[in-house]
PDB file of C-alpha atoms in Angstrom:
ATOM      1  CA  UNK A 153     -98.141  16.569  54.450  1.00 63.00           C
ATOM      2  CA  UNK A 154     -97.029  18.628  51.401  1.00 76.00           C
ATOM      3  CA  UNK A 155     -98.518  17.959  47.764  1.00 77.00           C
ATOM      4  CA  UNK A 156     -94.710  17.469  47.046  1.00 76.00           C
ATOM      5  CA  UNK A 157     -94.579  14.740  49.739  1.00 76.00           C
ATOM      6  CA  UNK A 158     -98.117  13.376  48.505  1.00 81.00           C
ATOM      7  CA  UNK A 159     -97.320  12.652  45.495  1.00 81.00           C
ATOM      8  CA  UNK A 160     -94.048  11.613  46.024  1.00 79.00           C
ATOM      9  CA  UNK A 161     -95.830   8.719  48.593  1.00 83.00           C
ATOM     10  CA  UNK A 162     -98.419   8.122  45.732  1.00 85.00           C
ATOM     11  CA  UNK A 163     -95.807   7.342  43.412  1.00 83.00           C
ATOM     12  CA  UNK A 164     -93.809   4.866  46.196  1.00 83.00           C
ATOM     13  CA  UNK A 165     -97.291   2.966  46.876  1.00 83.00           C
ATOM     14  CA  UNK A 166     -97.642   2.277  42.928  1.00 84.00           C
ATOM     15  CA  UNK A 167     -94.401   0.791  42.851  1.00 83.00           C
ATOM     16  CA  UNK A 168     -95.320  -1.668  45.767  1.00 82.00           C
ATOM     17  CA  UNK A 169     -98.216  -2.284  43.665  1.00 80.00           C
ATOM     18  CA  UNK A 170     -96.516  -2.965  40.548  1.00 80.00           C
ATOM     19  CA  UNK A 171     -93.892  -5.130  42.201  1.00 80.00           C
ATOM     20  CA  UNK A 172     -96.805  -7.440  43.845  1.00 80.00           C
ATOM     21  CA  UNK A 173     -98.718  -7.656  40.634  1.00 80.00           C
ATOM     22  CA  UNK A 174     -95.932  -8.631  37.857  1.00 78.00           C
ATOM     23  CA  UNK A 175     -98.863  -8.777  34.988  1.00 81.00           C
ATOM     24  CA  UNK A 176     -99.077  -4.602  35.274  1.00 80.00           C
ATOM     25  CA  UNK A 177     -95.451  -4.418  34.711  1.00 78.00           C
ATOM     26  CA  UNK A 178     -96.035  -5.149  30.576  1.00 82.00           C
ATOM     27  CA  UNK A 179     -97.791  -1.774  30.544  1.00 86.00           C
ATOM     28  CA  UNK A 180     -95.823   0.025  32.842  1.00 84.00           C
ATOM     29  CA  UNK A 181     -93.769   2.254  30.105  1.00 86.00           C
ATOM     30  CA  UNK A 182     -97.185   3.980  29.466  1.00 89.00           C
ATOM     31  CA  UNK A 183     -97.841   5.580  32.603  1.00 90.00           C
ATOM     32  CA  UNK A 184     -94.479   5.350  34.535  1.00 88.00           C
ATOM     33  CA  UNK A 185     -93.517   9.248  33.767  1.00 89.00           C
ATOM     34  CA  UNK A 186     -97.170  10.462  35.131  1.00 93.00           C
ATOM     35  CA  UNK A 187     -98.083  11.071  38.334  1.00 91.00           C
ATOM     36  CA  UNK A 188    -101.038   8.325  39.367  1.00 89.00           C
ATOM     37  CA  UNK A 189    -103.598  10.954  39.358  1.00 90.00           C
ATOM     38  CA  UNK A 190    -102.729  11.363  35.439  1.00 91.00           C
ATOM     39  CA  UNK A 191    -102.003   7.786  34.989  1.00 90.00           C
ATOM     40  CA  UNK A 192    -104.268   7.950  31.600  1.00 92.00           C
ATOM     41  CA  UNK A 193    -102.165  11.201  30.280  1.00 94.00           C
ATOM     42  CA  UNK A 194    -100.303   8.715  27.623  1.00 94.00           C
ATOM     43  CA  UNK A 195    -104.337   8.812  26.162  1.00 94.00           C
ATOM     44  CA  UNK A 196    -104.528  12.542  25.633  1.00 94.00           C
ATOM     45  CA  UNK A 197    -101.124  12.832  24.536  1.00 94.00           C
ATOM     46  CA  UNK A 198    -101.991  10.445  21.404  1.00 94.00           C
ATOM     47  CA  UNK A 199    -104.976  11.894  20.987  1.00 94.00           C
ATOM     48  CA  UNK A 200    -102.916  15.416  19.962  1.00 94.00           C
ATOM     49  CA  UNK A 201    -100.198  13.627  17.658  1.00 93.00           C
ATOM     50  CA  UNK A 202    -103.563  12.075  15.719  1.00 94.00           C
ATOM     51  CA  UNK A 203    -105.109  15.322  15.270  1.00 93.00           C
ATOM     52  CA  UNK A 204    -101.881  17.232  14.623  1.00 92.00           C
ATOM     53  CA  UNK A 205    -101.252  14.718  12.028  1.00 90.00           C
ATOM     54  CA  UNK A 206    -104.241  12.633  10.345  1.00 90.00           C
ATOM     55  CA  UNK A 207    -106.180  15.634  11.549  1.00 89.00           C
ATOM     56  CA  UNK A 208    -104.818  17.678   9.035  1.00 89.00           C
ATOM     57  CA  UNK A 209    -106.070  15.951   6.561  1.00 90.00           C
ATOM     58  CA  UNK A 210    -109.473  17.140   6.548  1.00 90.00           C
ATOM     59  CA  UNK A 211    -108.591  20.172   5.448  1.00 89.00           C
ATOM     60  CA  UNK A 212    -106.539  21.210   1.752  1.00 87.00           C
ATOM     61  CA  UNK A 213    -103.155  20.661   1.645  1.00 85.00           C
ATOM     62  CA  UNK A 214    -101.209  24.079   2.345  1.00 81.00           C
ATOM     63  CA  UNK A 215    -103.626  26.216   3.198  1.00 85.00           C
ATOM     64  CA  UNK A 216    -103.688  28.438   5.817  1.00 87.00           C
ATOM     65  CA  UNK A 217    -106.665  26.766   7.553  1.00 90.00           C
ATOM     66  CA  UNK A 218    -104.502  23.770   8.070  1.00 92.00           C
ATOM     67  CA  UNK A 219    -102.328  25.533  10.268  1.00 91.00           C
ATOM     68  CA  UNK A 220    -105.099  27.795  12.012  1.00 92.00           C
ATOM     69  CA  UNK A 221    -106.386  24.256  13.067  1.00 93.00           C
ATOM     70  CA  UNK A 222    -102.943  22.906  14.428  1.00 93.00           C
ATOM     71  CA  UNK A 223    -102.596  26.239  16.039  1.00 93.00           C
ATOM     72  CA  UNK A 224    -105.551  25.847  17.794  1.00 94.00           C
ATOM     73  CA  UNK A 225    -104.700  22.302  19.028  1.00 94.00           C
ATOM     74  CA  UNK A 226    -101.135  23.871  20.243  1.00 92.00           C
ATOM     75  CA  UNK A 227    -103.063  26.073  22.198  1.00 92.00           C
ATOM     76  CA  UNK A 228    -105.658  23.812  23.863  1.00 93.00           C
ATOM     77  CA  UNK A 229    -102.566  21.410  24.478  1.00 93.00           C
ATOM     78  CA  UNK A 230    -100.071  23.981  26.117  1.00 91.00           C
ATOM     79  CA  UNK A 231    -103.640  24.603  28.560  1.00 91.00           C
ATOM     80  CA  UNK A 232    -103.687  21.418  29.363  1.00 93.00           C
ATOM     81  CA  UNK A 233    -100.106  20.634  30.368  1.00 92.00           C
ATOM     82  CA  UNK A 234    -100.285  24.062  32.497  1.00 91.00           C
ATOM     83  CA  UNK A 235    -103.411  23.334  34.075  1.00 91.00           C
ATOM     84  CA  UNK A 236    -102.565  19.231  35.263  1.00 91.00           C
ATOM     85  CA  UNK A 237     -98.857  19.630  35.524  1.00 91.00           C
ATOM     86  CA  UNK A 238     -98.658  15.534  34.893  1.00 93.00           C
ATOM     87  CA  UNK A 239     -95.387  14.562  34.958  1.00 93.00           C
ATOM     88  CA  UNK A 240     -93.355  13.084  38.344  1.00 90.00           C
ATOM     89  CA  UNK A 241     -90.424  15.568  37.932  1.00 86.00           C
ATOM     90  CA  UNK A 242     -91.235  19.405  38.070  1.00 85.00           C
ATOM     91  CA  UNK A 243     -88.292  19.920  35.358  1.00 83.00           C
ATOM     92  CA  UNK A 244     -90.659  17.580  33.030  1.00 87.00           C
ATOM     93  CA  UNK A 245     -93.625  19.394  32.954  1.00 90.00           C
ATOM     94  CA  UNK A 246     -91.595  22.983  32.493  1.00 87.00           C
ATOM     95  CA  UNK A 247     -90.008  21.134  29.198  1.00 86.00           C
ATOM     96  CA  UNK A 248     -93.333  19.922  27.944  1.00 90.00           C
ATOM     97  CA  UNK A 249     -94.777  22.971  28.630  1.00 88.00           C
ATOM     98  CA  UNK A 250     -92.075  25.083  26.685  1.00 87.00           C
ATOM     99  CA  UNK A 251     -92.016  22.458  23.777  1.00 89.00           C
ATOM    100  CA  UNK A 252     -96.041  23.454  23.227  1.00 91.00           C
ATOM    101  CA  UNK A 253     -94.783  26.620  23.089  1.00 90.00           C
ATOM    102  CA  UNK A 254     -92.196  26.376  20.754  1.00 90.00           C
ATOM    103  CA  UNK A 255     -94.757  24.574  18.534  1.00 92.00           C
ATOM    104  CA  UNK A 256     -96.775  26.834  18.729  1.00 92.00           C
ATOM    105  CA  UNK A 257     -94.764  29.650  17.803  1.00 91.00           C
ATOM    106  CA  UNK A 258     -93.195  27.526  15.011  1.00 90.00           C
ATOM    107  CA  UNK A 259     -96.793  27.122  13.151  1.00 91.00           C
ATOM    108  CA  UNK A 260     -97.016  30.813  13.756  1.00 90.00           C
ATOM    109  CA  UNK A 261     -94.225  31.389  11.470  1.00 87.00           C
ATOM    110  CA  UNK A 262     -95.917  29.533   9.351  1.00 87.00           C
ATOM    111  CA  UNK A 263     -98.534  31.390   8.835  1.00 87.00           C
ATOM    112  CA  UNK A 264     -96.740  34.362   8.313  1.00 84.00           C
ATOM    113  CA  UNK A 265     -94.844  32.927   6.184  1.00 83.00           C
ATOM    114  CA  UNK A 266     -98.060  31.784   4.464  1.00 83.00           C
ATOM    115  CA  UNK A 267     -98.927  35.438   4.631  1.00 80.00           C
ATOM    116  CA  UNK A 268     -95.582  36.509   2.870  1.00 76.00           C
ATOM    117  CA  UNK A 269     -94.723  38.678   5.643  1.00 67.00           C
ATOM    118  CA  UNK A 270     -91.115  37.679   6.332  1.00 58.00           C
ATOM    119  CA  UNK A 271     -90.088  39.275   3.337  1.00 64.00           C
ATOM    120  CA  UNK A 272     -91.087  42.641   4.075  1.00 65.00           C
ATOM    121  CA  UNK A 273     -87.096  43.523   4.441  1.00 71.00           C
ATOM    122  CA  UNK A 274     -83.771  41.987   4.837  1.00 70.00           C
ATOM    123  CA  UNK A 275     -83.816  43.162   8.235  1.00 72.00           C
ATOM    124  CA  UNK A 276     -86.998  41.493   9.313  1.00 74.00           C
ATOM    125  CA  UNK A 277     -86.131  38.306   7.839  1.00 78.00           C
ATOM    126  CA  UNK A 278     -82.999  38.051   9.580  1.00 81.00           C
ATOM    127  CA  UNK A 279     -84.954  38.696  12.458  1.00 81.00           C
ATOM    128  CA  UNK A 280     -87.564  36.206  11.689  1.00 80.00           C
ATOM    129  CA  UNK A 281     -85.039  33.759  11.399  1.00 83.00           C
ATOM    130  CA  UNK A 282     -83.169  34.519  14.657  1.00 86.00           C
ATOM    131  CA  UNK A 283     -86.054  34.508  16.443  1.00 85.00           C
ATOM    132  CA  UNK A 284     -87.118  30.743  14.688  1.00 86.00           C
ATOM    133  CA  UNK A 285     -84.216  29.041  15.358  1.00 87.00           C
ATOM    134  CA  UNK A 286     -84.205  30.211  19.363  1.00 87.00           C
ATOM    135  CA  UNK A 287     -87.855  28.679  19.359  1.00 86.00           C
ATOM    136  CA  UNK A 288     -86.706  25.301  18.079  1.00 86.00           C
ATOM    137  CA  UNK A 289     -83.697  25.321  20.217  1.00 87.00           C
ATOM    138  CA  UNK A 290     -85.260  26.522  23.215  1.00 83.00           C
ATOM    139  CA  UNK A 291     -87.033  22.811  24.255  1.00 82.00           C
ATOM    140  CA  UNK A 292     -83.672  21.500  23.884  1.00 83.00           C
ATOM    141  CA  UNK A 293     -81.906  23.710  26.203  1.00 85.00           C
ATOM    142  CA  UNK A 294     -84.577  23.989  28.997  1.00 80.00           C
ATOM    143  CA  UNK A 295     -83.676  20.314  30.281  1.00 79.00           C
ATOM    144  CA  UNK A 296     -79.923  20.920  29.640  1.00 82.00           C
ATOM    145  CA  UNK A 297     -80.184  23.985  31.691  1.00 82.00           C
ATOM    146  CA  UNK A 298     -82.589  22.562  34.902  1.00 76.00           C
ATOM    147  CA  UNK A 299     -79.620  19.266  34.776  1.00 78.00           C
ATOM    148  CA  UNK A 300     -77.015  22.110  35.113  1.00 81.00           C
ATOM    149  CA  UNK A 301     -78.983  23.672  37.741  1.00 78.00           C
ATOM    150  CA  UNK A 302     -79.815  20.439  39.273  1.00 74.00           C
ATOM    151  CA  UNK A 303     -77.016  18.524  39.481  1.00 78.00           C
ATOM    152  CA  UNK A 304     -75.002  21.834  41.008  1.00 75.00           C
ATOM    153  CA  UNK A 305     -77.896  22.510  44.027  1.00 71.00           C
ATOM    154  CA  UNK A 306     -76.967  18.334  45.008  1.00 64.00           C
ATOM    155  CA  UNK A 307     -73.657  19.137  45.272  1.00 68.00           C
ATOM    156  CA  UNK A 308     -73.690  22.148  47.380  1.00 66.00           C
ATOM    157  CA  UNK A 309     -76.543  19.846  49.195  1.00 56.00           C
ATOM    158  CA  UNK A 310     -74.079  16.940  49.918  1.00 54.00           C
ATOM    159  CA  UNK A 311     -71.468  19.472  50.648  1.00 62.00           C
ATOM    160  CA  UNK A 312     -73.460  21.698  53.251  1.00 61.00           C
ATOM    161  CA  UNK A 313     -74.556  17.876  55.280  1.00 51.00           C
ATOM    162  CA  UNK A 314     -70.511  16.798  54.943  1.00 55.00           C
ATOM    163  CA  UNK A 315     -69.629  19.771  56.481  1.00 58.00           C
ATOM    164  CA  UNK A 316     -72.358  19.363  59.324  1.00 56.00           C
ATOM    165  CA  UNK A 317     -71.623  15.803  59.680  1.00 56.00           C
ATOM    166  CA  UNK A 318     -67.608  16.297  60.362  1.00 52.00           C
ATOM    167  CA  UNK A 319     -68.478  19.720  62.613  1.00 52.00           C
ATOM    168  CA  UNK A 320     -70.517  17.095  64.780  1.00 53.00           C
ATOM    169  CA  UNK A 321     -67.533  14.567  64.690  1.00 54.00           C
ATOM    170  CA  UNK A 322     -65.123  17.008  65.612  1.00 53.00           C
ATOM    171  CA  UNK A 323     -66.979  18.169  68.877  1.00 53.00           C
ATOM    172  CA  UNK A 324     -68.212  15.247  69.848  1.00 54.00           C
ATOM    173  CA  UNK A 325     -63.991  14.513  69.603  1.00 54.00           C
ATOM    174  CA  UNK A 326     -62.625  17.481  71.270  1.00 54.00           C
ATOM    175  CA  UNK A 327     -65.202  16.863  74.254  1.00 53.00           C
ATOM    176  CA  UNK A 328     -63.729  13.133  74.680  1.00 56.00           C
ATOM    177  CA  UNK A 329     -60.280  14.428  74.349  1.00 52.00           C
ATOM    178  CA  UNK A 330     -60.665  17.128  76.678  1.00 51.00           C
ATOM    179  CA  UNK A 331     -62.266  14.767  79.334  1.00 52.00           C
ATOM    180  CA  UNK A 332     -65.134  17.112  80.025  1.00 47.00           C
ATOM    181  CA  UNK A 333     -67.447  14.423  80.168  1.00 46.00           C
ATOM    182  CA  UNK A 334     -65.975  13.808  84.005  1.00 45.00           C
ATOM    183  CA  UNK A 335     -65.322  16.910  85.305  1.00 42.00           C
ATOM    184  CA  UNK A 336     -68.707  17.850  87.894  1.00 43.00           C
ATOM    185  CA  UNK A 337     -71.507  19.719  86.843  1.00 44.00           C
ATOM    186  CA  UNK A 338     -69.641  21.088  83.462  1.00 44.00           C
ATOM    187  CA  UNK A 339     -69.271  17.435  82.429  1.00 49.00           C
ATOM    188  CA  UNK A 340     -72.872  16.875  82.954  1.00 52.00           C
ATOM    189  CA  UNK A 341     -73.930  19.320  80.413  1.00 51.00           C
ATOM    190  CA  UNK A 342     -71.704  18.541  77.863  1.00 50.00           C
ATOM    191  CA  UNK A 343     -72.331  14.739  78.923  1.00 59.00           C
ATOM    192  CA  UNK A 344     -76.306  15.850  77.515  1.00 59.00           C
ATOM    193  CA  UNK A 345     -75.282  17.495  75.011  1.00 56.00           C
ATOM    194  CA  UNK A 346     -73.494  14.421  73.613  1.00 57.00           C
ATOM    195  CA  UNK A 347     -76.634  12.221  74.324  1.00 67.00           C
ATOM    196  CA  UNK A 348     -78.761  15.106  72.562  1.00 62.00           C
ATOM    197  CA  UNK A 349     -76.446  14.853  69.423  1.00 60.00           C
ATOM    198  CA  UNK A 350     -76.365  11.204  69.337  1.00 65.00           C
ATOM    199  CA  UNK A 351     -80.093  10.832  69.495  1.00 68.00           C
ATOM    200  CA  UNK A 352     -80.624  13.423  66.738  1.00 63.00           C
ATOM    201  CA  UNK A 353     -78.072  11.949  64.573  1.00 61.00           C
ATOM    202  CA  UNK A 354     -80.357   8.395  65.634  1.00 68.00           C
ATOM    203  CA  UNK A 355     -83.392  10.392  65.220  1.00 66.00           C
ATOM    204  CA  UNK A 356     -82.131  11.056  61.371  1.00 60.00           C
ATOM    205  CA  UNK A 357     -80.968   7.838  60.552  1.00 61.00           C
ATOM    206  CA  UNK A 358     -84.471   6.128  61.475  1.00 64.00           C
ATOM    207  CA  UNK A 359     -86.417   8.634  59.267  1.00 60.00           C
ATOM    208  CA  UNK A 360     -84.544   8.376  56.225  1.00 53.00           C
ATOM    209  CA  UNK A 361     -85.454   4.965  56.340  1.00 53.00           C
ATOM    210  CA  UNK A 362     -89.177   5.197  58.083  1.00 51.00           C
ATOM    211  CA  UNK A 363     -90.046   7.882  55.613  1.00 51.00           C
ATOM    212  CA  UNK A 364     -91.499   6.436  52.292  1.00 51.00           C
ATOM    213  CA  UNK A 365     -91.362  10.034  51.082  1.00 49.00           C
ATOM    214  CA  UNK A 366     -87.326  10.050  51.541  1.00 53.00           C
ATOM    215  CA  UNK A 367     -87.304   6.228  50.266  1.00 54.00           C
ATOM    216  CA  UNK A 368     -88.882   7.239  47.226  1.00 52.00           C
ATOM    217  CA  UNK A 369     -86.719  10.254  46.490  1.00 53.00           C
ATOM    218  CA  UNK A 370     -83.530   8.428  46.853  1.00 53.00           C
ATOM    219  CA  UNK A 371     -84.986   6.162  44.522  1.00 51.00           C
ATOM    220  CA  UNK A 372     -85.317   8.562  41.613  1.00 51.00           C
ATOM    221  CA  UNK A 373     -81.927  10.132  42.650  1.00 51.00           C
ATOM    222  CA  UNK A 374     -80.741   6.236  42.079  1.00 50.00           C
ATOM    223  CA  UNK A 375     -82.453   5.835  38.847  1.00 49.00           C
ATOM    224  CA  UNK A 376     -80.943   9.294  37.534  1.00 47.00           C
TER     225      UNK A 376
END
């Protein structure tokens, strides 16, 4: 088994617990976009907004040592959403990852900016404020972008299994039609070569429904 497929069975075995015990369900917004092994990630993630913010206030208002500190914070938080990757969905943790990142490049500006260094020239400055406003948009973009991305791999997906489900139709068809299927020993292999395509097309059906791993992914597709 994959981590993919691990997690993905982790995830479908907290839903059967949740559904069984209804009193978990009043807390269930906190931890529902985490994987179970960073069910307690909604903890760390307050933890950062209260030192980003009431944090701050420990130090004098506008000072550069204000935002050395939330730099630092930016920092330890973009090494922790690398290192634990906590999110279900892959695209989340790329977003959250390039929001810390656009934080943190934001409070950079700051600084220089506290510095007086983005009025060196006209040129810079333009710069400096091409370069901000691609930051800021950037977190925005990302998930617009992996949807795109997403959303046109599932279609060439559904296409590619149409197109193998109608090439099995049409042979399984033509061999009918052409009344192979009682002609000697030619109709004997193509009589197993029927059965063969029947019991994989069986074979398919019963593990998409077997397969918690496939259960749970068509239940995120369903909830998307």
């Amino acid at each position: 088994m994959t981590e993919e497929e691990a997690k993905l069975s982790a995830v479908f075995f907290r839903s059967l617990v949740e559904e069984e015990y209804k009193n978990v369900q009043g807390i269930f917004f906190l931890y529902n976009s985490y994987e179970p092994r960073c069910c307690y990630f909604e903890v760390i993630e307050t933890v950062r907004k209260l030192f980003l913010t009431g944090g701050l206030i420990f130090f004098n208002p506008g000072t550069g040592s204000q935002i050395v500190f939330s730099l630092l914070i930016s920092l330890a938080s973009m090494r922790v959403y690398a290192k634990y990757s906590p999110f279900i969905q892959p695209e989340h943790d790329l977003a959250a990852e390039f929001a810390q990142w656009s934080l943190f490049f934001v409070l950079f500006a700051a600084l220089l900016i506290r510095l007086n260094m983005d009025n060196e020239s006209l040129q810079d400055k333009r710069y400096f404020d091409c370069i901000l406003v691609v930051v800021n948009l950037a977190p925005f973009l990302i998930p617009v972008l992996q949807q795109v991305v997403r959303t046109e791999a599932a279609k060439g997906l559904k296409n590619r299994l149409m197109r193998r489900g109608v090439v099995k139709a049409v042979v399984l068809q033509a061999l009918d039609f052409l009344g192979y299927g009682e002609v000697g020993e030619i109709g004997k292999e193509v009589e197993e070569v029927k059965s063969g395509l029947k019991k994989l097309l069986k074979k398919e059906k019963e593990s998409d429904t077997e397969n918690p791993v496939a259960m749970m992914s068509k239940k995120n597709e369903a909830k998307i």
